[in-house]
CSV table of N, CA, C and O in Angstrom, one decimal:
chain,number,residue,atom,x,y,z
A,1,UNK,N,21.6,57.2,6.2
A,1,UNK,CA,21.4,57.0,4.8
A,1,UNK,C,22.5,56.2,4.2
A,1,UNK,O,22.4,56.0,3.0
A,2,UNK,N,23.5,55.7,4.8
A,2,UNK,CA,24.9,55.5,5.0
A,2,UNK,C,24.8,54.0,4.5
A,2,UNK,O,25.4,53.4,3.6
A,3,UNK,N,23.8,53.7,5.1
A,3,UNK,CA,22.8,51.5,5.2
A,3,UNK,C,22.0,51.1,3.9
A,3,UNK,O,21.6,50.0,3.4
A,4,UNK,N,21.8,52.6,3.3
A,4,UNK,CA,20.9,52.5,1.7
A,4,UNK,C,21.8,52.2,0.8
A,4,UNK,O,21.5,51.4,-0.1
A,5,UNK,N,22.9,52.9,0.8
A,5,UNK,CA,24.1,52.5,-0.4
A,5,UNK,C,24.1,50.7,-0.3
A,5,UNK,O,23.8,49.9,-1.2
A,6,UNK,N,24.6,50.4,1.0
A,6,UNK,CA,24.8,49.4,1.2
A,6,UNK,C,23.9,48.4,0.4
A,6,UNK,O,24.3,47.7,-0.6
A,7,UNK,N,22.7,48.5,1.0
A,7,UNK,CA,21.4,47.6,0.5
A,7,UNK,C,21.3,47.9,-1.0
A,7,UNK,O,20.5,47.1,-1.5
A,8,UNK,N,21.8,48.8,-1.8
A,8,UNK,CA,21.1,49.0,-3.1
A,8,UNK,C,22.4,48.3,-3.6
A,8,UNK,O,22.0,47.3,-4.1
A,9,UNK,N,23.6,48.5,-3.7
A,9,UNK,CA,24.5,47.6,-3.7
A,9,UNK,C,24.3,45.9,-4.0
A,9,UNK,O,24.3,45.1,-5.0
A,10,UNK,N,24.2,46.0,-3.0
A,10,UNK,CA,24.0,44.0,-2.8
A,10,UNK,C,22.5,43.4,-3.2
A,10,UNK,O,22.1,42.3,-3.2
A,11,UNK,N,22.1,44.4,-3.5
A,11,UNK,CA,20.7,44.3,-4.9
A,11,UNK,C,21.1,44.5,-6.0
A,11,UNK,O,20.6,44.0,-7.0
A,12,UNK,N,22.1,45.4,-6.1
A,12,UNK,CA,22.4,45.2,-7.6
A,12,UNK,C,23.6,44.2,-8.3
A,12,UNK,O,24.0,43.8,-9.4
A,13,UNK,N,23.8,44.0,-6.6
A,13,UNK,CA,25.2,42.9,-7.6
A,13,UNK,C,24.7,41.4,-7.7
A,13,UNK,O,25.4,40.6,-8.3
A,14,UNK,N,23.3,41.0,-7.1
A,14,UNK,CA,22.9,39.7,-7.3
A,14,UNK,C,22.3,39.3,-6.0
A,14,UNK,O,21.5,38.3,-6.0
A,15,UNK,N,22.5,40.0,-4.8
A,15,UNK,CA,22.1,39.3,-3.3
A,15,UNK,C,20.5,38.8,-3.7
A,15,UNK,O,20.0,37.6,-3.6
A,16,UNK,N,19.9,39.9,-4.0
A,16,UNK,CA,18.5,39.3,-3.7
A,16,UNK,C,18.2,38.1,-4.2
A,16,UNK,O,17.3,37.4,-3.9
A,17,UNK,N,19.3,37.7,-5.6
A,17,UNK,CA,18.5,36.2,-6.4
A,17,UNK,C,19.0,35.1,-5.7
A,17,UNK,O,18.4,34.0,-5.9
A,18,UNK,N,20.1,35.3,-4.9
A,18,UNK,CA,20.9,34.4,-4.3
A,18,UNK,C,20.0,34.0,-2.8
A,18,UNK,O,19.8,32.9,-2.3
A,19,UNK,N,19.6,35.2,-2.2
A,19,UNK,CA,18.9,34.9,-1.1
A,19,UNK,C,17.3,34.3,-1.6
A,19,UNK,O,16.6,33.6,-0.8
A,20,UNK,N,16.8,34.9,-3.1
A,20,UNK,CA,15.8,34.2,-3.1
A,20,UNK,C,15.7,32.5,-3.5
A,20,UNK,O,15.0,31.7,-2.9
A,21,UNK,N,16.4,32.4,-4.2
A,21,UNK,CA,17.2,31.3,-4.6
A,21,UNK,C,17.5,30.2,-3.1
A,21,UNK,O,17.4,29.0,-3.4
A,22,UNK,N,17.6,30.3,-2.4
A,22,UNK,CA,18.2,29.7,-0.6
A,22,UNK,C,16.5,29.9,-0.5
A,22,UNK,O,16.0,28.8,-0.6
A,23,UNK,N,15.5,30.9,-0.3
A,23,UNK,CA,14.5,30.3,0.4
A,23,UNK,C,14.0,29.9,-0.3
A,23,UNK,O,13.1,29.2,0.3
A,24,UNK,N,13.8,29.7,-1.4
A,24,UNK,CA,13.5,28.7,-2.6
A,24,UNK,C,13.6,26.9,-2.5
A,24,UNK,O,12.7,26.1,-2.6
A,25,UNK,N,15.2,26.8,-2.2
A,25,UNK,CA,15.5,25.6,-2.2
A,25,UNK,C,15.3,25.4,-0.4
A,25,UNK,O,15.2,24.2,-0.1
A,26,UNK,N,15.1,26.2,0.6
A,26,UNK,CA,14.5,25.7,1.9
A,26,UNK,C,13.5,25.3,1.6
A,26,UNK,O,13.4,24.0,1.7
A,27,UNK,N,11.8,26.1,1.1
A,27,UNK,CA,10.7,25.3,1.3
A,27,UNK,C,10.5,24.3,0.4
A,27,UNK,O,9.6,23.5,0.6
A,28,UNK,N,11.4,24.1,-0.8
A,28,UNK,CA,11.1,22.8,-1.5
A,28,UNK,C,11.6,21.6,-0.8
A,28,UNK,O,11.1,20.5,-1.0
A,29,UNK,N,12.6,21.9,0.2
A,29,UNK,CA,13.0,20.6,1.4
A,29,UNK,C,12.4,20.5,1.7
A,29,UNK,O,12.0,19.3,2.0
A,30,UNK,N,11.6,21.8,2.3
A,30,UNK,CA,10.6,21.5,3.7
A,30,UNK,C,9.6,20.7,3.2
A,30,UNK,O,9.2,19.6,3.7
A,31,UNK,N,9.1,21.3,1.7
A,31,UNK,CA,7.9,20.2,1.2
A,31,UNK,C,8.2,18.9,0.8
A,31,UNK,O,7.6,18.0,1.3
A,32,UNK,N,9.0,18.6,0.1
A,32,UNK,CA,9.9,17.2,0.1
A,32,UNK,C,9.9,16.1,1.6
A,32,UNK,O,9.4,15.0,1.8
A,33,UNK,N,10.6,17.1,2.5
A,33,UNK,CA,10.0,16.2,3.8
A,33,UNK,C,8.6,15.7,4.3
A,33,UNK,O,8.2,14.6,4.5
A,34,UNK,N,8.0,17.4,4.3
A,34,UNK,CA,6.6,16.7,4.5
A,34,UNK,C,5.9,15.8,4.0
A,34,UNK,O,5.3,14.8,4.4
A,35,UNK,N,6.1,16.2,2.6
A,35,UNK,CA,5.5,14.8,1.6
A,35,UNK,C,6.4,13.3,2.2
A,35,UNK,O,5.5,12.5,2.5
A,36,UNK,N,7.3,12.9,2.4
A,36,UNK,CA,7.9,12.0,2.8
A,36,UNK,C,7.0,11.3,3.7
A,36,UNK,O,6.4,10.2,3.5
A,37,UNK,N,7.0,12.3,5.0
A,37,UNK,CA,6.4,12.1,6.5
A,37,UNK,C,4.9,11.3,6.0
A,37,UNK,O,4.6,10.1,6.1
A,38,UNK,N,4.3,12.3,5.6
A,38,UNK,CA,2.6,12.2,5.3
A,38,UNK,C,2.7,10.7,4.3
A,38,UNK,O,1.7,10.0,4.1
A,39,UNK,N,3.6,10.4,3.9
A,39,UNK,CA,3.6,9.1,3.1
A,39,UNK,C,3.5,8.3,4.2
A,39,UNK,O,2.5,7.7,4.6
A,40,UNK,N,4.7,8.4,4.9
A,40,UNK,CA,5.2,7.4,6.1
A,40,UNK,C,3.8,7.4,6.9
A,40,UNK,O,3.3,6.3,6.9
A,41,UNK,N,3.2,8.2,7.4
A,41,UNK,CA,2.3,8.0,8.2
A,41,UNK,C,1.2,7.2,7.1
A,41,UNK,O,0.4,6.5,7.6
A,42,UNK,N,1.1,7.3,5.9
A,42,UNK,CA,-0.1,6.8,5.7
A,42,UNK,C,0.2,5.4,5.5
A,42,UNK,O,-0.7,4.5,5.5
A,43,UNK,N,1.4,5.0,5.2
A,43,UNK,CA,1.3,3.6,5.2
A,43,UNK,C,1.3,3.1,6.1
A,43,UNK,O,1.0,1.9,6.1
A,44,UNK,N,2.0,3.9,7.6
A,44,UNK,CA,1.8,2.9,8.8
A,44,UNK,C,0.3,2.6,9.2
A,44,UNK,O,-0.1,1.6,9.8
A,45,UNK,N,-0.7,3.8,8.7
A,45,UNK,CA,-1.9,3.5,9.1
A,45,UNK,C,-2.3,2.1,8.5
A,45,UNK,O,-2.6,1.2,9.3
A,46,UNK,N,-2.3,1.9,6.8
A,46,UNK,CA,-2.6,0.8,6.4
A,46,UNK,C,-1.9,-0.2,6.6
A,46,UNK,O,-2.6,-1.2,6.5
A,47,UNK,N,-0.7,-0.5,6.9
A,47,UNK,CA,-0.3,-1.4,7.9
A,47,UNK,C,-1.0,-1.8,9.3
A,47,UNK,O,-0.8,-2.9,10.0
A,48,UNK,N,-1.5,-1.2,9.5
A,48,UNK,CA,-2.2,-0.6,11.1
A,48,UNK,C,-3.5,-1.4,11.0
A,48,UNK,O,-3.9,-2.1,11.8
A,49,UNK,N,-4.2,-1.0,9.6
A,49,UNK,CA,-5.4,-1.7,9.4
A,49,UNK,C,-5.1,-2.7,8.7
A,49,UNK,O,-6.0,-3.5,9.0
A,50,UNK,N,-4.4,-3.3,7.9
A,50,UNK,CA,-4.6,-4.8,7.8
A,50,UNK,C,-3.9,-5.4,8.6
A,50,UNK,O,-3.8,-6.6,8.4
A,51,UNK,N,-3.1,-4.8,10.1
A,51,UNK,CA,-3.0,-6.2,11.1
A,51,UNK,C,-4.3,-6.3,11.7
A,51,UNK,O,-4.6,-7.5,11.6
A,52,UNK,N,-5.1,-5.8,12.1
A,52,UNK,CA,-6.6,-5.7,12.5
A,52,UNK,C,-7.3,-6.4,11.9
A,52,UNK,O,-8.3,-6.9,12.5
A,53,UNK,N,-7.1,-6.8,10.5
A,53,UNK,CA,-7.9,-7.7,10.0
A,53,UNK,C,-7.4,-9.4,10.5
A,53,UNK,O,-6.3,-9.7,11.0
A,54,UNK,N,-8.4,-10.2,10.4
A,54,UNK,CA,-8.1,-11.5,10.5
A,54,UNK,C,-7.4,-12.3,9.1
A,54,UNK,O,-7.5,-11.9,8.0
A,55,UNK,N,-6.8,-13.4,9.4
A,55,UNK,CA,-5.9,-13.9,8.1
A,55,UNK,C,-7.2,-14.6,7.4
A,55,UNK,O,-8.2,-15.2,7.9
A,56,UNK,N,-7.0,-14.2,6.1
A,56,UNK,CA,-7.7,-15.2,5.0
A,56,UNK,C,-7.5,-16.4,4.9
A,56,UNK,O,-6.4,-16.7,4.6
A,57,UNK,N,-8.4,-17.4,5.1
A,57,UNK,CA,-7.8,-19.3,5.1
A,57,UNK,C,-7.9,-19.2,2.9
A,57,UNK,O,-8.9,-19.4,2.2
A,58,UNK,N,-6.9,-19.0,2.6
A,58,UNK,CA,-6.6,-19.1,1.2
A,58,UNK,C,-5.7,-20.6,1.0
A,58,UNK,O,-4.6,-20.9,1.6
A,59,UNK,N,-6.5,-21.4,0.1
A,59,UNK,CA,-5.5,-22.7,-0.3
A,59,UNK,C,-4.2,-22.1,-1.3
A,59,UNK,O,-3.7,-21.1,-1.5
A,60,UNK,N,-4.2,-23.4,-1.7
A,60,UNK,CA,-2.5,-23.4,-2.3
A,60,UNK,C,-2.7,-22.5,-3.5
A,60,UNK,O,-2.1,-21.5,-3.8
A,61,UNK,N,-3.9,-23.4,-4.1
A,61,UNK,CA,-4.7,-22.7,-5.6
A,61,UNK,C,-5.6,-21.3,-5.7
A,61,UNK,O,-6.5,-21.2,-6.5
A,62,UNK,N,-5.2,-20.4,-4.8
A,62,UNK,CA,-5.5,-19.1,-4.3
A,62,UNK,C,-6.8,-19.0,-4.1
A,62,UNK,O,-7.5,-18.0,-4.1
A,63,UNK,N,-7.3,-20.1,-4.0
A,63,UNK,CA,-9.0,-19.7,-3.9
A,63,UNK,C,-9.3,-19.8,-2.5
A,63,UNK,O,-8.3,-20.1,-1.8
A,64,UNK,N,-10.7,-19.5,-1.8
A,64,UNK,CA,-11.0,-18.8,-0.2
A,64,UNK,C,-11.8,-20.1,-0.1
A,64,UNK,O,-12.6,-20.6,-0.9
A,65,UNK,N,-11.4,-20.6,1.4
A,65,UNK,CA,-12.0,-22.0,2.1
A,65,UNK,C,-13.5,-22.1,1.6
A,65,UNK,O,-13.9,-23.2,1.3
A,66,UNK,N,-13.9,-21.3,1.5
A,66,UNK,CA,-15.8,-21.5,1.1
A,66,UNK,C,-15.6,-22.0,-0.2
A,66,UNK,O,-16.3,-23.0,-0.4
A,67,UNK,N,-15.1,-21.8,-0.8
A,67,UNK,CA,-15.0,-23.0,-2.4
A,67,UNK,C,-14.4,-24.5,-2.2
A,67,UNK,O,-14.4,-25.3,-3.0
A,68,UNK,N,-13.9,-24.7,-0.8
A,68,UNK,CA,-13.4,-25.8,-0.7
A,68,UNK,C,-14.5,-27.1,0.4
A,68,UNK,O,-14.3,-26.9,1.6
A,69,UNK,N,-15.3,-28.0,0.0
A,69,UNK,CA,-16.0,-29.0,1.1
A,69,UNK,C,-15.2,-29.8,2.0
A,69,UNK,O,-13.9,-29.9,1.9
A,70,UNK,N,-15.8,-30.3,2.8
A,70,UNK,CA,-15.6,-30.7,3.7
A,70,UNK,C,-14.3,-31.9,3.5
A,70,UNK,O,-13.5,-32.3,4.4
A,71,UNK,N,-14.4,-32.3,2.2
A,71,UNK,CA,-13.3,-33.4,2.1
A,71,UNK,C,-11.6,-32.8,1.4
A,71,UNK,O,-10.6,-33.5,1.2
A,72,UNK,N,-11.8,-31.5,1.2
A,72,UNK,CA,-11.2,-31.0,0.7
A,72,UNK,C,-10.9,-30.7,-1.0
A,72,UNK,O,-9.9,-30.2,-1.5
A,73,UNK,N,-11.7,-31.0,-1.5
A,73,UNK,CA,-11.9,-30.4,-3.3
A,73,UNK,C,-12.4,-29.3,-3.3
A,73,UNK,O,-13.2,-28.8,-2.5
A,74,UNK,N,-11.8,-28.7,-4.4
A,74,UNK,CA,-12.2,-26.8,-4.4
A,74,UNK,C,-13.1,-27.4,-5.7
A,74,UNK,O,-12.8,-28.3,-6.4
A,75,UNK,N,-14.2,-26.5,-5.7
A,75,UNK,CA,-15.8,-26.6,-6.7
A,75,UNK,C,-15.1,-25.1,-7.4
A,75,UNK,O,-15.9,-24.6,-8.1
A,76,UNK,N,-14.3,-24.7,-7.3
A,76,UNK,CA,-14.4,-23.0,-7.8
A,76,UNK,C,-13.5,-23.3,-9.6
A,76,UNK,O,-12.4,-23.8,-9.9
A,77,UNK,N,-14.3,-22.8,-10.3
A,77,UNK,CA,-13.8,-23.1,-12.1
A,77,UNK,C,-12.6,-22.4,-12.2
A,77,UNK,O,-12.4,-21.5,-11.3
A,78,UNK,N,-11.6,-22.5,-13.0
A,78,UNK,CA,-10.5,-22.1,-13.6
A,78,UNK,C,-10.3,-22.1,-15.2
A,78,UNK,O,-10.8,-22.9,-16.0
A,79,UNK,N,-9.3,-20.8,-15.4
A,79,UNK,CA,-9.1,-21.0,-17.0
A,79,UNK,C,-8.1,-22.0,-17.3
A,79,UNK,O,-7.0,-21.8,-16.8
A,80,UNK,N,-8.1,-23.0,-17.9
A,80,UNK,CA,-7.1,-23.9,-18.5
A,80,UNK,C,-6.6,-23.3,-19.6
A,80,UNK,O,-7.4,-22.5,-20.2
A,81,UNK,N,-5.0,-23.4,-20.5
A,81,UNK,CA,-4.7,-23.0,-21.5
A,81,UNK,C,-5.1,-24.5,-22.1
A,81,UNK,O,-5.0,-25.5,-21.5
A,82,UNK,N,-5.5,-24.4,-23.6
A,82,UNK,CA,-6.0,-25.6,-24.1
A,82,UNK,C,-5.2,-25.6,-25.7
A,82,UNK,O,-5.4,-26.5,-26.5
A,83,UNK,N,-4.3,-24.3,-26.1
A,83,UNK,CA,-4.1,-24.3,-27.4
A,83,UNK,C,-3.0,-23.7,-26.9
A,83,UNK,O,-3.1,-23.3,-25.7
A,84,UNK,N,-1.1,-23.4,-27.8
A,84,UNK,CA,-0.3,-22.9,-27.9
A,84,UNK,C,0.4,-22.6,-28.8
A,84,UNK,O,0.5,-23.4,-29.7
A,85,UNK,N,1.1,-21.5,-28.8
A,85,UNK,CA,1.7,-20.7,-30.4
A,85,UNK,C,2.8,-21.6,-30.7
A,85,UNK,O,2.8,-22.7,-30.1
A,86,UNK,N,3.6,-21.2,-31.4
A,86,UNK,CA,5.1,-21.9,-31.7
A,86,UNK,C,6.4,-21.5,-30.6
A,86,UNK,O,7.5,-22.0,-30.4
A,87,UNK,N,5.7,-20.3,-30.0
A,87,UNK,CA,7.1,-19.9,-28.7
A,87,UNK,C,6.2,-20.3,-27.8
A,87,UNK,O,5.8,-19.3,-27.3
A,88,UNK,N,5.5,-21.3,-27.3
A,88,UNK,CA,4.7,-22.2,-26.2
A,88,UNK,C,4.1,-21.2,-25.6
A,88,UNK,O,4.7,-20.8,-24.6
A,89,UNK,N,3.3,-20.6,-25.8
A,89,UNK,CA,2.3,-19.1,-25.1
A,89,UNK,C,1.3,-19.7,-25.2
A,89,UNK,O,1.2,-20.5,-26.1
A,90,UNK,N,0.0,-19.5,-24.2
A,90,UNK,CA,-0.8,-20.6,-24.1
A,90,UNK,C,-1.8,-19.2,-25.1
A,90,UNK,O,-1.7,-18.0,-25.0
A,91,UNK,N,-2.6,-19.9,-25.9
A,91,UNK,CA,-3.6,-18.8,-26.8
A,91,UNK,C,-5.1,-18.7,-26.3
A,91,UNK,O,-5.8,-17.7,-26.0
A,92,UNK,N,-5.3,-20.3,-26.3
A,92,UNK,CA,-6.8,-20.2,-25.9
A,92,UNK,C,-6.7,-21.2,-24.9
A,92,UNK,O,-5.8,-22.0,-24.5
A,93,UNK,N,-8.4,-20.8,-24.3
A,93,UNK,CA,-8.1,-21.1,-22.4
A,93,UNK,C,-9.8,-21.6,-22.6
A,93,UNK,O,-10.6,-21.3,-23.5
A,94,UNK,N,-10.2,-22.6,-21.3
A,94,UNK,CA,-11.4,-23.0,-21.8
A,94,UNK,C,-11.2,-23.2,-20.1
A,94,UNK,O,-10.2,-23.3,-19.4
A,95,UNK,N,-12.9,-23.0,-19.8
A,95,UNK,CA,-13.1,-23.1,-18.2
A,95,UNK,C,-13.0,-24.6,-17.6
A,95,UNK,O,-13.1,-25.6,-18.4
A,96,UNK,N,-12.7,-24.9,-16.5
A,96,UNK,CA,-12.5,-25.8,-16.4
A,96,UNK,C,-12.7,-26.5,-14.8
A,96,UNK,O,-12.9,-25.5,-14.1
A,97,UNK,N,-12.7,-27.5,-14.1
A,97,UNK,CA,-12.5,-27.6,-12.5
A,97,UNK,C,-11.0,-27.0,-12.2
A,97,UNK,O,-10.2,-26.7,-13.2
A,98,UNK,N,-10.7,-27.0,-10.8
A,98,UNK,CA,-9.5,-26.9,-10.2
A,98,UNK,C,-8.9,-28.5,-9.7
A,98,UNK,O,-9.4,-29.5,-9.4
A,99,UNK,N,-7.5,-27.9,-9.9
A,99,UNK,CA,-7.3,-29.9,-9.6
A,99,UNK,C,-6.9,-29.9,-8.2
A,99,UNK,O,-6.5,-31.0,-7.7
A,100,UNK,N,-7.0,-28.5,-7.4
A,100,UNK,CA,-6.5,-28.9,-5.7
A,100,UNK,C,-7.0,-29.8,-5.0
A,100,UNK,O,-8.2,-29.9,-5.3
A,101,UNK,N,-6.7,-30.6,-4.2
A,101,UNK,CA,-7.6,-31.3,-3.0
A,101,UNK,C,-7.3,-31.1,-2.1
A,101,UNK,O,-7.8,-31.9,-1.2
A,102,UNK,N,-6.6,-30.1,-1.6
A,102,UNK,CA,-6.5,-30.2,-0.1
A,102,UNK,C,-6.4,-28.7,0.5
A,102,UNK,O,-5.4,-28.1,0.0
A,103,UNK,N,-7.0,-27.9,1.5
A,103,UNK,CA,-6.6,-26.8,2.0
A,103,UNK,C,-5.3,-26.8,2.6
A,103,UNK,O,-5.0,-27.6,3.5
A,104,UNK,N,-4.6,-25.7,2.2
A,104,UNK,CA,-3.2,-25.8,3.0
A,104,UNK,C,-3.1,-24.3,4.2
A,104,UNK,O,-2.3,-24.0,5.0
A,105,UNK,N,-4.4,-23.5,3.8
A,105,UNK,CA,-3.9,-22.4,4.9
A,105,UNK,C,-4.1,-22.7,6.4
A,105,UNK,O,-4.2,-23.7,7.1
A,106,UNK,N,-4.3,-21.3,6.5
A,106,UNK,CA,-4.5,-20.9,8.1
A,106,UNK,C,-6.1,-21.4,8.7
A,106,UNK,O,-7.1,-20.8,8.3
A,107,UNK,N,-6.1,-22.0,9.3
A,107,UNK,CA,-7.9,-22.6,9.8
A,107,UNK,C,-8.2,-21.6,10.5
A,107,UNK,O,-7.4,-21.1,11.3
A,108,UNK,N,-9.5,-21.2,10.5
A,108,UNK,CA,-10.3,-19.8,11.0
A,108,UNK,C,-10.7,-20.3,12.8
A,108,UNK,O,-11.2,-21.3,13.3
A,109,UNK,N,-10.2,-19.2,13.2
A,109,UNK,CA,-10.6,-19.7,14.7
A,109,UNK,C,-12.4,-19.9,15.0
A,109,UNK,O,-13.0,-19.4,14.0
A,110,UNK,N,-13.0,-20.3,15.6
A,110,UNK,CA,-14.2,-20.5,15.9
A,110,UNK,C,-14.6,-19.2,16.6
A,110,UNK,O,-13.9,-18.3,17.0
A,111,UNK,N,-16.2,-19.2,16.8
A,111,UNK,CA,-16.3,-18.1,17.2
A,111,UNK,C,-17.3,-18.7,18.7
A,111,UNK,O,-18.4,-19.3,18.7
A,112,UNK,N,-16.7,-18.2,19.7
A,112,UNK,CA,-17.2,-19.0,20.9
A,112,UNK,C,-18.1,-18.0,22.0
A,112,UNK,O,-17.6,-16.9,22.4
A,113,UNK,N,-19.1,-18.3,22.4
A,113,UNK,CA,-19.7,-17.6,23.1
A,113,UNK,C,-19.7,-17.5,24.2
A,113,UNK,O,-20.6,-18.3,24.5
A,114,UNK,N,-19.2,-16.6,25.6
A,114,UNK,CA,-19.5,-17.4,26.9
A,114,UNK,C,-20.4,-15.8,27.6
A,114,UNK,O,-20.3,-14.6,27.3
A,115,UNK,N,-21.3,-16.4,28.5
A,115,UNK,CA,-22.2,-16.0,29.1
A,115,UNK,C,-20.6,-15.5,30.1
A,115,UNK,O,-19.6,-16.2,30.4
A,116,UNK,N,-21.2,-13.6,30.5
A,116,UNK,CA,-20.7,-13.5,31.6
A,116,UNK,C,-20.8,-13.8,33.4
A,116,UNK,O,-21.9,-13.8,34.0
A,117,UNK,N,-19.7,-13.9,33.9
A,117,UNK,CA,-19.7,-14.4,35.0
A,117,UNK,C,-20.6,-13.4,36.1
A,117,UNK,O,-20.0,-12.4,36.4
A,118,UNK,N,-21.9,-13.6,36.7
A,118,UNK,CA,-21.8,-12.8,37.5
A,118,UNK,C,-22.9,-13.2,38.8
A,118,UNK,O,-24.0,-13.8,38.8
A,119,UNK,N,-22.3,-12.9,39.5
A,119,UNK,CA,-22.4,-13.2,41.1
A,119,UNK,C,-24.0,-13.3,42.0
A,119,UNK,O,-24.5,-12.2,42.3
A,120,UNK,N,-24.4,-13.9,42.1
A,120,UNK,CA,-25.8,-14.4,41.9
A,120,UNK,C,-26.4,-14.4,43.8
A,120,UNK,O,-27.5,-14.5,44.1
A,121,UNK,N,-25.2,-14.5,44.7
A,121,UNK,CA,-25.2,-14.1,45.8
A,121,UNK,C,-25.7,-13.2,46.6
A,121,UNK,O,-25.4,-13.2,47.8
């Protein structure tokens, strides 16, 4: 009965707020890390899936090869600023051609077919 003084003791002088207090601040780390981790992993995934993807042939003028012909003119409309305030801020915008002529990206590999090899012997 000798171990009950003891424990009623160090409950009344503050132990239990102190020790609740310590597992308190352990699982808020623990959750802190986890959340950390589960981040880290999800952006390696999406890192993961856009190397998997193939590169976009994007010109200079951010538009996608299919708006650009064969000679290289992009057909795809843009906003022009056509009016400006007194601190040069463009106000009004009117549609317009693009003035690119030339693709500058990455050219799309072809897509090639070959019959497999097999032994006819």
């Amino acid at each position: 009965m000798d171990w009950f003084w003891w424990v009623f003791i160090f409950f009344m002088a503050g132990g239990f707020a102190k020790v609740a207090d310590a597992a308190r601040g352990a699982l808020r780390t623990r959750h802190e890390r986890r959340m950390e981790r589960l981040e880290t992993d999800r952006a390696r995934h999406a890192e993961l899936a856009a190397a998997q993807e193939p590169p976009k042939p994007v010109c200079g003028c951010t538009h996608h090869l299919a708006k650009h012909d064969k000679s290289g003119k992009c057909h795809e409309p843009v906003e022009r600023p056509v009016a400006w305030d007194a601190d040069r801020r463009p106000v009004r915008y009117e549609a317009g051609p693009c003035a690119c002529q030339q693709y500058v990206g990455p050219q799309p590999l072809a897509q090639i077919y070959a019959e497999d090899l097999t032994d006819q012997a």
